[in-house]
Amino acid sequence: MLAGLPRTAWIAISVVFAAAWFATLDVRKLQHPDEGRYAEIAREMVATGDWVTPRLDGLKYFEKPPLQYWVTAAAFSAFGIDEWTARLAPALATVLALLAIGYAGKRIASPTGGAYAALAFGGMLWPIGIAHIVTLDALLTAWLGAALAAFLIAQCGVENPRDERRWMLLAWAAVAGATLVKGPVAAAIPGGALALYSLTTRDFAVWKRLHLAAGLAVFLALSAPWFMAVSLENPEFARFFFIHEHLDRYLTSEHRRTGAIWYFVPLLLVGLIPWTGVFLSTAWRSWRDAPHTSAGFSWLRFCLAWIAFVFCFFSVSGSKLPSYILPLFPAAALLIAWQLERLPQPVLYKWTMVAAATAAVALVGMLLGYNAIAARLADARTPLSIYRQFEPWLIAALVVAIVGGVAALFAFARDSAAGRTVGIVIVTLATLFATQLAFVGDDVFRTTRSAADVVKALEGSTPPYDPSAPFYQVEMYDQTLPFYLRRTTTLVNYRDELALGLDAEPDRGIAKLTDWEARWRAAPQAYALMTPDTFDKLARTGVPLRVVVRDPRRVLVARQ
């Protein structure tokens, strides 16, 4: 028995969870920009055999280290190039983070606490959502979650110095893995969290148990070789990566991803769903009532310090994206699990009722006001008709959330360990099912966010598509186009994030529109993707453009 349920019940829960978790990976087409970008870099690694220098659309691309590209490229090599293999790395990484957090909860709290930590992490909106998008933050969070788990076990889940050393070295190795996903920020998070914990608790003795010399050796042995190899092959790498991509990104708004100081507040509240109420109402109690080891370490207080540091660190950054705070969720899951094990079931009943009522209010609001909101969001590039196609999926997702909440209420009404666990399982699965429904419905936006249909139309066009002919992207860049073409394109009068690659190898792009026009007119066969505005501008000047397919955002033309 675990948390009041037999082993067979946990096997069934795991099977249902895994099926719902992985079933939708290939339902949606990859979307611009992140999914297309990171999938294409991995595809080009497989195509070129160069796993040291990342390239995007044939151009050097040094914004991030290569570990996720390697994992995805390995998936492409093993299982083929597809949407599900492109999304496998974040989806699988989040499951591994769930297992690490669950095991840590078992070692530092109790077997029930470990089970609840896994359920809490796997059933929160932000981990679910970001796990099913091709971005780097899920794999980063998996490594940092593993580092957090190993660190906590080393500090309060072992009985002898030898085991402490092993777990601490494992924590250092995990930080190295995180560094190979996203760079120095991966080391800043655990280091900053530890500093904040020590300052707020006056527990400085923990620094003596970090095994610093051996840990740094492990960290450098695992993380440094790629940085050295890529720097030797590309002298421009170090300055761009460490200064432009990290220091400038954090201290300035150069990357145009700004946000108010409170930017992450609503994202945190939404991301913690369905356990937002439990977290907010018990955070102070977790600090106040936190147990300590004989050495004076408190894992609960460290988790709170971890959450606070991640939240504040990115809140003051000059560059903000919604996924940046994902690394705080493993610590939040441990904190929530500790409370789920201890809160009286009437309290859990109350917070579940609040969550279900919130979903019901959202459903009523959507039924009454969705059309008005959609009309405000719609424009010529994303027509109202697409938003209306998405509405039934959102309604279905909210209905599932409400039904799950009501079912959980019946479980929590039973004052037993089994009733408590069944209620938590229902809440977790309902949140997962609801989120996946919304993701499936999101594919209605594919015509505005993905080049998949554009490429499909090209491949079915007459005259037949010639893959050997030049392919240009004129004054725009659709990140998903090279992935679906299975080839690179040539950029025309466009730089943005590819400026470094174009400066390093200028022959791979065309800087001036007039130079492209000359090539276009001289080519017996060629293709180009452009915005409707660019198409209209070129058409007025008499450039020969045969339209292959057109949508509100793009026009694909041929020279034939």
Coordinates of C-alpha atoms in Angstrom, one line a residue:
M1 CA 0.0 0.0 0.0
L2 CA 1.1 3.5 -0.8
A3 CA -0.9 6.5 0.4
G4 CA -3.8 4.3 1.0
L5 CA -3.9 2.7 -2.4
P6 CA -2.6 -0.8 -3.5
R7 CA 0.2 -1.3 -6.0
T8 CA -2.2 -2.2 -8.8
A9 CA -4.0 1.1 -8.4
W10 CA -0.8 3.0 -8.8
I11 CA 0.1 1.0 -11.9
A12 CA -3.2 1.9 -13.5
I13 CA -2.8 5.5 -12.5
S14 CA 0.6 5.6 -14.1
V15 CA -0.6 4.0 -17.3
V16 CA -3.5 6.4 -17.7
F17 CA -1.2 9.4 -16.9
A18 CA 1.5 8.3 -19.4
A19 CA -1.1 7.7 -22.1
A20 CA -2.6 11.1 -21.7
W21 CA 0.8 12.8 -21.4
F22 CA 2.4 11.4 -24.5
A23 CA -0.7 10.8 -26.8
T24 CA -0.9 14.4 -28.1
L25 CA 2.8 15.0 -29.1
D26 CA 2.1 14.7 -32.8
V27 CA -1.5 16.1 -32.9
R28 CA -0.4 19.7 -33.4
K29 CA 1.9 21.0 -36.1
L30 CA 5.0 22.8 -34.9
Q31 CA 4.5 26.5 -34.3
H32 CA 6.5 29.6 -35.0
P33 CA 8.9 30.6 -33.5
D34 CA 10.3 28.4 -30.7
E35 CA 9.1 25.0 -31.9
G36 CA 10.3 25.5 -35.4
R37 CA 13.6 27.0 -34.3
Y38 CA 14.7 24.3 -31.9
A39 CA 13.4 21.4 -34.0
E40 CA 15.2 22.7 -37.1
I41 CA 18.5 23.1 -35.3
A42 CA 18.4 19.5 -34.3
R43 CA 17.3 18.4 -37.8
E44 CA 20.3 20.2 -39.3
M45 CA 22.6 18.5 -36.8
V46 CA 21.4 15.2 -38.2
A47 CA 21.6 16.3 -41.8
T48 CA 25.2 17.8 -41.5
G49 CA 26.7 15.5 -38.9
D50 CA 28.0 18.6 -37.1
W51 CA 27.0 18.3 -33.5
V52 CA 29.4 21.0 -32.2
T53 CA 28.3 24.1 -34.0
P54 CA 24.5 24.6 -33.9
R55 CA 23.1 26.0 -37.1
L56 CA 19.7 27.5 -37.8
D57 CA 18.7 27.6 -41.5
G58 CA 22.3 26.9 -42.3
L59 CA 23.6 29.8 -40.2
K60 CA 25.7 29.7 -37.0
Y61 CA 23.3 30.0 -34.0
F62 CA 24.9 30.5 -30.6
E63 CA 22.0 31.7 -28.4
K64 CA 21.9 28.5 -26.4
P65 CA 24.1 25.4 -25.6
P66 CA 23.4 22.2 -27.5
L67 CA 22.1 19.6 -25.1
Q68 CA 18.4 19.8 -26.1
Y69 CA 19.5 19.8 -29.8
W70 CA 21.5 16.7 -29.1
V71 CA 18.6 14.9 -27.4
T72 CA 16.2 15.9 -30.2
A73 CA 18.7 15.0 -32.9
A74 CA 19.1 11.6 -31.3
A75 CA 15.3 11.1 -31.3
F76 CA 15.2 12.1 -35.0
S77 CA 18.0 9.6 -35.8
A78 CA 16.3 6.8 -33.8
F79 CA 12.6 7.4 -34.7
G80 CA 12.5 9.7 -37.7
I81 CA 11.8 13.4 -38.1
D82 CA 8.3 14.2 -36.9
E83 CA 6.3 16.4 -34.6
W84 CA 6.3 13.8 -31.8
T85 CA 10.1 13.3 -31.9
A86 CA 10.6 17.1 -31.9
R87 CA 8.5 17.3 -28.7
L88 CA 9.8 14.2 -27.1
A89 CA 12.7 15.9 -25.2
P90 CA 10.6 18.3 -23.2
A91 CA 7.8 15.8 -22.6
L92 CA 10.1 13.0 -21.4
A93 CA 12.3 15.5 -19.4
T94 CA 9.3 16.7 -17.4
V95 CA 8.3 13.1 -16.6
L96 CA 11.9 12.4 -15.4
A97 CA 11.7 15.6 -13.3
L98 CA 8.4 14.3 -11.8
L99 CA 10.1 11.0 -10.9
A100 CA 13.1 12.8 -9.4
I101 CA 10.9 15.1 -7.3
G102 CA 8.8 12.1 -6.2
Y103 CA 11.8 10.1 -5.1
A104 CA 13.2 13.1 -3.2
G105 CA 9.9 13.5 -1.4
K106 CA 10.0 9.9 -0.4
R107 CA 13.6 10.2 1.0
I108 CA 13.2 13.5 2.8
A109 CA 9.6 13.4 3.9
S110 CA 7.7 10.1 3.5
P111 CA 6.6 7.6 0.8
T112 CA 3.2 9.3 0.7
G113 CA 4.9 12.7 0.5
G114 CA 6.9 11.5 -2.5
A115 CA 3.7 10.2 -4.3
Y116 CA 2.0 13.5 -3.6
A117 CA 4.9 15.5 -4.9
A118 CA 4.9 13.6 -8.2
L119 CA 1.2 14.1 -8.5
A120 CA 1.4 17.8 -7.7
F121 CA 4.1 18.4 -10.2
G122 CA 2.6 16.3 -13.0
G123 CA -0.8 18.0 -12.4
M124 CA 0.1 21.7 -12.4
L125 CA -0.8 23.8 -15.4
W126 CA 2.7 25.2 -16.1
P127 CA 4.7 21.9 -16.1
I128 CA 2.0 20.3 -18.2
G129 CA 1.8 23.1 -20.7
I130 CA 5.5 23.7 -21.2
A131 CA 6.3 20.0 -21.4
H132 CA 4.3 19.8 -24.6
I133 CA 6.0 22.7 -26.4
V134 CA 9.4 22.6 -28.0
T135 CA 11.3 25.0 -25.8
L136 CA 14.3 24.6 -23.6
D137 CA 12.8 25.4 -20.2
A138 CA 11.4 21.9 -19.7
L139 CA 14.7 20.2 -20.1
L140 CA 16.4 22.9 -18.0
T141 CA 13.8 22.4 -15.3
A142 CA 14.3 18.6 -15.4
W143 CA 18.1 19.0 -14.7
L144 CA 17.5 21.6 -12.1
G145 CA 14.8 19.5 -10.5
A146 CA 17.2 16.6 -10.4
A147 CA 19.9 18.9 -8.8
L148 CA 17.4 20.0 -6.2
A149 CA 16.3 16.5 -5.5
A150 CA 19.9 15.2 -5.1
F151 CA 20.9 18.2 -3.0
L152 CA 18.0 17.7 -0.6
I153 CA 18.6 14.0 -0.3
A154 CA 22.3 14.8 0.4
Q155 CA 21.4 17.3 3.1
C156 CA 18.7 15.4 5.0
G157 CA 18.0 12.0 3.3
V158 CA 21.2 10.1 4.0
E159 CA 22.8 8.6 7.1
N160 CA 26.6 8.7 6.4
P161 CA 29.1 11.1 4.8
R162 CA 29.8 8.7 1.9
D163 CA 26.2 8.8 0.7
E164 CA 26.1 12.6 1.2
R165 CA 29.2 13.0 -1.1
R166 CA 27.6 10.8 -3.8
W167 CA 24.3 12.7 -3.8
M168 CA 26.1 16.0 -3.8
L169 CA 28.3 15.0 -6.8
L170 CA 25.1 13.9 -8.5
A171 CA 23.7 17.4 -7.8
W172 CA 26.7 19.0 -9.4
A173 CA 26.4 16.7 -12.4
A174 CA 22.8 17.7 -12.8
V175 CA 23.7 21.4 -12.7
A176 CA 26.2 20.7 -15.5
G177 CA 23.5 19.2 -17.5
A178 CA 21.3 22.2 -17.0
T179 CA 24.2 24.5 -18.0
L180 CA 24.5 22.6 -21.3
V181 CA 20.8 23.4 -21.9
K182 CA 20.7 27.1 -21.2
G183 CA 24.1 28.3 -20.0
P184 CA 25.2 30.2 -16.9
V185 CA 21.6 30.8 -15.6
A186 CA 21.5 27.1 -14.7
A187 CA 24.3 27.6 -12.2
A188 CA 22.9 31.0 -11.0
I189 CA 19.6 29.4 -9.8
P190 CA 20.8 26.9 -7.3
G191 CA 23.7 29.2 -6.2
G192 CA 21.3 32.1 -5.7
A193 CA 18.7 29.9 -3.9
L194 CA 21.4 28.6 -1.5
A195 CA 22.7 32.1 -0.8
L196 CA 19.1 33.3 -0.1
Y197 CA 18.4 30.3 2.2
S198 CA 21.6 30.9 4.2
L199 CA 20.9 34.6 4.6
T200 CA 17.4 34.1 5.8
T201 CA 17.9 31.1 8.1
R202 CA 21.5 31.8 9.2
D203 CA 22.4 28.3 8.2
F204 CA 25.9 28.8 6.8
A205 CA 27.1 25.3 7.8
V206 CA 25.4 23.9 4.7
W207 CA 28.2 25.4 2.6
K208 CA 30.7 23.1 4.2
R209 CA 28.7 20.1 2.9
L210 CA 28.7 21.1 -0.8
H211 CA 31.9 19.1 -1.5
L212 CA 32.9 22.2 -3.5
A213 CA 36.3 21.0 -5.0
A214 CA 35.1 17.6 -6.2
G215 CA 31.8 19.1 -7.2
L216 CA 33.4 21.8 -9.4
A217 CA 35.6 19.2 -10.9
V218 CA 32.5 17.1 -11.9
F219 CA 30.7 20.2 -13.1
L220 CA 33.6 21.4 -15.3
A221 CA 34.4 17.9 -16.6
L222 CA 30.8 17.5 -17.9
S223 CA 30.0 21.1 -19.1
A224 CA 33.3 22.6 -20.2
P225 CA 34.3 20.3 -23.2
W226 CA 31.6 21.6 -25.5
F227 CA 32.2 25.2 -24.6
M228 CA 35.9 24.7 -25.4
A229 CA 35.2 22.8 -28.6
V230 CA 32.8 25.3 -30.0
S231 CA 35.0 28.3 -29.0
L232 CA 38.0 26.7 -30.8
E233 CA 35.9 26.2 -34.0
N234 CA 34.2 29.6 -33.7
P235 CA 36.2 32.5 -32.3
E236 CA 33.1 34.7 -32.3
F237 CA 31.2 32.4 -29.9
A238 CA 32.4 33.4 -26.5
R239 CA 31.6 37.1 -26.7
F240 CA 28.3 36.6 -28.3
F241 CA 27.2 33.8 -26.0
F242 CA 28.4 35.1 -22.6
I243 CA 28.0 38.9 -23.2
H244 CA 25.2 39.4 -25.7
E245 CA 23.1 36.4 -24.9
H246 CA 23.4 36.4 -21.1
L247 CA 24.7 39.6 -19.6
D248 CA 22.9 41.9 -22.1
R249 CA 19.8 39.8 -22.1
Y250 CA 19.5 40.0 -18.3
L251 CA 20.6 43.6 -17.8
T252 CA 19.0 45.3 -20.8
S253 CA 15.8 45.2 -22.9
E254 CA 17.8 44.7 -26.1
H255 CA 16.0 41.4 -26.9
R256 CA 12.6 43.2 -26.8
R257 CA 11.1 40.8 -24.2
T258 CA 10.3 43.3 -21.6
G259 CA 7.7 43.2 -18.9
A260 CA 6.6 45.0 -15.7
I261 CA 8.1 44.0 -12.4
W262 CA 4.9 42.1 -11.6
Y263 CA 5.0 40.3 -15.0
F264 CA 5.3 36.8 -13.4
V265 CA 2.7 37.3 -10.7
P266 CA -0.4 36.3 -12.8
L267 CA 1.7 33.6 -14.5
L268 CA 2.6 32.0 -11.2
L269 CA -1.0 32.1 -10.0
V270 CA -2.2 30.5 -13.2
G271 CA 0.8 28.1 -13.5
L272 CA 0.1 26.6 -10.0
I273 CA -3.4 25.6 -10.9
P274 CA -5.1 23.5 -9.5
W275 CA -3.0 24.0 -6.3
T276 CA -2.8 27.8 -6.3
G277 CA -5.0 28.1 -3.2
V278 CA -3.1 25.4 -1.2
F279 CA 0.3 27.0 -2.0
L280 CA -0.7 30.6 -1.2
S281 CA -2.5 29.7 2.0
T282 CA 0.2 27.4 3.4
A283 CA 3.5 29.0 2.3
W284 CA 4.0 30.9 5.5
R285 CA 3.0 27.9 7.6
S286 CA 5.5 25.8 5.7
W287 CA 8.3 28.2 6.7
R288 CA 7.1 28.5 10.3
D289 CA 6.6 24.8 11.0
A290 CA 9.5 23.5 8.9
P291 CA 11.3 20.6 10.5
H292 CA 15.1 20.7 10.8
T293 CA 17.8 18.1 10.6
S294 CA 20.3 17.6 13.5
A295 CA 22.7 19.7 11.4
G296 CA 20.2 22.6 11.3
F297 CA 19.1 22.2 7.6
S298 CA 15.5 22.7 6.6
W299 CA 14.4 21.3 3.3
L300 CA 11.1 23.2 3.4
R301 CA 12.8 26.5 3.9
F302 CA 15.3 25.8 1.2
C303 CA 12.4 25.0 -1.2
L304 CA 10.8 28.3 -0.3
A305 CA 14.1 30.1 -0.9
W306 CA 14.4 28.4 -4.2
I307 CA 10.9 29.5 -5.3
A308 CA 11.5 33.1 -4.1
F309 CA 14.9 33.4 -5.8
V310 CA 13.7 32.1 -9.2
F311 CA 10.7 34.3 -9.1
C312 CA 12.6 37.5 -8.1
F313 CA 15.6 36.7 -10.3
F314 CA 13.5 36.7 -13.4
S315 CA 11.2 39.5 -12.3
V316 CA 14.1 42.0 -12.3
S317 CA 15.5 40.7 -15.5
G318 CA 15.4 42.9 -18.6
S319 CA 14.2 39.9 -20.6
K320 CA 11.0 38.0 -19.7
L321 CA 9.1 35.1 -21.2
P322 CA 6.3 33.1 -19.5
S323 CA 8.4 29.9 -19.4
Y324 CA 11.3 31.4 -17.5
I325 CA 9.8 30.7 -14.0
L326 CA 9.3 27.0 -14.7
P327 CA 12.3 25.9 -12.6
L328 CA 10.5 27.0 -9.4
F329 CA 7.8 24.4 -9.9
P330 CA 9.7 21.3 -8.6
A331 CA 10.3 23.1 -5.3
A332 CA 6.7 24.2 -5.3
A333 CA 5.5 20.6 -5.8
L334 CA 7.5 19.4 -2.8
L335 CA 6.1 22.2 -0.7
I336 CA 2.5 21.5 -1.8
A337 CA 2.9 17.8 -1.3
W338 CA 4.0 18.3 2.3
Q339 CA 0.8 20.3 2.9
L340 CA -1.4 17.9 1.0
E341 CA -0.3 15.1 3.4
R342 CA -1.1 17.2 6.5
L343 CA -4.0 19.5 5.7
P344 CA -7.3 18.3 7.1
Q345 CA -9.5 16.8 4.4
P346 CA -12.2 19.5 5.0
V347 CA -9.6 22.1 4.0
L348 CA -8.7 20.1 0.9
Y349 CA -12.4 19.9 0.2
K350 CA -12.7 23.7 0.5
W351 CA -9.8 24.5 -1.9
T352 CA -11.1 21.9 -4.4
M353 CA -14.5 23.5 -4.3
V354 CA -12.9 26.9 -4.9
A355 CA -10.9 25.5 -7.9
A356 CA -14.0 23.9 -9.4
A357 CA -16.1 27.0 -8.8
T358 CA -13.4 29.1 -10.5
A359 CA -13.5 26.8 -13.5
A360 CA -17.3 27.1 -13.5
V361 CA -17.2 30.9 -13.5
A362 CA -14.6 30.8 -16.3
L363 CA -17.0 28.6 -18.3
V364 CA -19.9 30.9 -17.8
G365 CA -17.8 33.9 -18.7
M366 CA -16.6 32.1 -21.8
L367 CA -20.2 31.3 -22.9
L368 CA -21.2 34.9 -22.4
G369 CA -18.2 36.8 -23.5
Y370 CA -16.0 34.6 -25.7
N371 CA -17.2 36.2 -29.0
A372 CA -16.5 39.7 -27.8
I373 CA -13.0 38.8 -26.6
A374 CA -12.3 36.9 -29.8
A375 CA -13.5 39.8 -31.9
R376 CA -11.0 42.1 -30.1
L377 CA -8.1 39.6 -30.6
A378 CA -8.9 38.8 -34.2
D379 CA -7.3 40.7 -37.1
A380 CA -6.6 40.3 -40.8
R381 CA -3.7 37.8 -40.0
T382 CA -5.7 35.7 -37.5
P383 CA -9.4 35.9 -38.5
L384 CA -12.3 35.6 -36.1
S385 CA -13.3 32.3 -37.7
I386 CA -10.2 30.6 -36.3
Y387 CA -11.0 31.8 -32.8
R388 CA -14.5 30.5 -33.1
Q389 CA -13.1 27.1 -34.1
F390 CA -11.1 27.1 -30.9
E391 CA -14.0 27.9 -28.6
P392 CA -15.5 24.3 -28.4
W393 CA -12.1 23.0 -27.3
L394 CA -11.9 25.5 -24.4
I395 CA -15.4 24.7 -23.4
A396 CA -14.6 21.0 -23.3
A397 CA -11.5 21.6 -21.3
L398 CA -13.4 23.6 -18.7
V399 CA -16.1 21.0 -18.5
V400 CA -13.5 18.3 -17.8
A401 CA -12.0 20.5 -15.1
I402 CA -15.3 21.0 -13.5
V403 CA -16.3 17.4 -13.6
G404 CA -12.9 16.4 -12.2
G405 CA -13.3 18.9 -9.4
V406 CA -16.7 17.6 -8.5
A407 CA -15.5 14.0 -8.5
A408 CA -12.6 15.0 -6.3
L409 CA -15.0 16.6 -3.8
F410 CA -16.7 13.2 -3.4
A411 CA -13.3 11.6 -2.8
F412 CA -12.2 14.2 -0.2
A413 CA -15.6 13.8 1.6
R414 CA -14.3 10.3 2.6
D415 CA -12.2 10.9 5.7
S416 CA -9.6 8.3 4.9
A417 CA -6.1 8.0 3.4
A418 CA -7.5 6.4 0.3
G419 CA -10.1 9.1 -0.1
R420 CA -7.4 11.8 0.2
T421 CA -5.2 10.1 -2.4
V422 CA -8.0 9.4 -4.8
G423 CA -9.0 13.0 -4.6
I424 CA -5.5 14.2 -5.4
V425 CA -5.2 11.8 -8.3
I426 CA -8.5 12.9 -9.8
V427 CA -7.5 16.6 -9.6
T428 CA -4.2 15.8 -11.3
L429 CA -5.7 13.7 -14.1
A430 CA -8.5 16.2 -14.7
T431 CA -6.0 19.1 -15.0
L432 CA -3.9 17.0 -17.4
F433 CA -6.9 16.0 -19.5
A434 CA -8.3 19.5 -19.6
T435 CA -4.9 21.0 -20.7
Q436 CA -4.4 18.4 -23.4
L437 CA -7.9 19.1 -24.8
A438 CA -6.9 22.8 -25.1
F439 CA -3.6 21.8 -26.8
V440 CA -5.4 19.6 -29.3
G441 CA -7.8 22.5 -30.1
D442 CA -4.9 24.9 -30.5
D443 CA -4.0 23.3 -33.8
V444 CA -6.8 25.3 -35.4
F445 CA -4.3 28.1 -35.4
R446 CA -1.8 26.1 -37.5
T447 CA -2.6 28.2 -40.7
T448 CA -1.3 31.3 -38.9
R449 CA 1.5 29.8 -36.8
S450 CA 2.9 27.0 -38.9
A451 CA 4.2 26.5 -42.4
A452 CA 3.1 22.9 -42.5
D453 CA 0.1 23.6 -44.7
V454 CA 2.1 25.9 -47.0
V455 CA 4.6 23.1 -47.6
K456 CA 1.8 20.6 -48.2
A457 CA 0.3 22.9 -50.8
L458 CA 3.6 23.3 -52.5
E459 CA 4.3 19.6 -52.7
G460 CA 0.9 19.1 -54.3
S461 CA 1.2 22.0 -56.7
T462 CA 1.6 22.0 -60.5
P463 CA 4.2 22.1 -61.9
P464 CA 5.7 19.7 -59.4
Y465 CA 7.9 21.1 -56.6
D466 CA 11.6 20.9 -57.3
P467 CA 13.5 20.4 -54.0
S468 CA 16.8 21.3 -55.7
A469 CA 15.6 24.8 -56.7
P470 CA 16.6 27.9 -54.6
F471 CA 14.2 28.7 -51.8
Y472 CA 14.1 32.2 -50.4
Q473 CA 12.4 33.9 -47.4
V474 CA 12.0 37.5 -48.4
E475 CA 12.0 40.2 -45.6
M476 CA 10.6 37.6 -43.2
Y477 CA 11.5 34.4 -41.5
D478 CA 9.1 31.6 -40.7
Q479 CA 11.0 29.4 -38.3
T480 CA 8.9 26.3 -39.1
L481 CA 9.4 26.5 -42.9
P482 CA 12.9 24.8 -43.1
F483 CA 11.7 22.0 -40.8
Y484 CA 8.8 21.1 -43.0
L485 CA 10.7 21.6 -46.2
R486 CA 13.5 19.4 -44.7
R487 CA 16.0 21.9 -46.2
T488 CA 17.4 25.3 -45.5
T489 CA 16.3 28.5 -47.1
T490 CA 18.1 31.7 -48.1
L491 CA 17.2 34.9 -46.2
V492 CA 16.7 38.1 -48.1
N493 CA 16.9 41.5 -46.4
Y494 CA 16.3 39.9 -43.0
R495 CA 18.6 39.6 -40.0
D496 CA 17.1 39.7 -36.4
E497 CA 18.3 36.8 -34.3
L498 CA 20.4 35.4 -37.3
A499 CA 22.6 38.5 -37.5
L500 CA 25.6 36.8 -36.0
G501 CA 25.4 33.9 -38.5
L502 CA 24.9 36.3 -41.4
D503 CA 27.9 38.4 -40.3
A504 CA 30.1 35.3 -39.9
E505 CA 29.1 33.9 -43.3
P506 CA 27.5 36.7 -45.4
D507 CA 27.4 34.6 -48.6
R508 CA 24.6 32.5 -47.0
G509 CA 22.1 35.4 -47.1
I510 CA 21.2 38.2 -49.5
A511 CA 21.3 41.6 -47.8
K512 CA 19.6 43.7 -50.5
L513 CA 16.2 43.2 -52.1
T514 CA 17.5 44.4 -55.5
D515 CA 20.2 41.7 -55.5
W516 CA 17.6 39.1 -54.8
E517 CA 15.4 40.4 -57.7
A518 CA 18.3 40.0 -60.1
R519 CA 18.8 36.4 -59.0
W520 CA 15.1 35.7 -59.1
R521 CA 14.6 37.0 -62.6
A522 CA 17.6 35.0 -63.8
A523 CA 16.6 31.7 -62.2
P524 CA 14.8 29.1 -64.3
Q525 CA 13.0 27.8 -61.2
A526 CA 12.9 29.1 -57.6
Y527 CA 10.5 29.6 -54.7
A528 CA 10.0 32.4 -52.2
L529 CA 8.0 33.0 -49.0
M530 CA 7.0 36.6 -48.1
T531 CA 4.4 38.6 -46.3
P532 CA 1.4 39.9 -48.2
D533 CA 2.8 43.4 -47.9
T534 CA 6.1 42.4 -49.5
F535 CA 4.3 40.5 -52.2
D536 CA 2.2 43.6 -53.1
K537 CA 5.3 45.8 -53.2
L538 CA 7.1 43.4 -55.5
A539 CA 4.1 42.8 -57.7
R540 CA 3.8 46.6 -58.3
T541 CA 7.3 46.7 -59.6
G542 CA 6.7 43.9 -62.1
V543 CA 8.7 41.1 -60.4
P544 CA 7.4 37.8 -61.9
L545 CA 5.6 36.0 -59.1
R546 CA 3.3 33.0 -59.5
V547 CA 1.3 32.4 -56.4
V548 CA 1.4 28.8 -55.2
V549 CA -0.6 29.4 -51.9
R550 CA -1.6 32.4 -49.9
D551 CA -2.9 32.8 -46.3
P552 CA -3.4 35.9 -44.1
R553 CA 0.2 35.9 -43.0
R554 CA 2.2 34.6 -45.9
V555 CA 2.4 34.3 -49.7
L556 CA 4.4 31.4 -51.3
V557 CA 5.4 32.2 -54.9
A558 CA 7.3 30.4 -57.6
R559 CA 9.5 31.4 -60.5
Q560 CA 8.6 28.8 -63.2

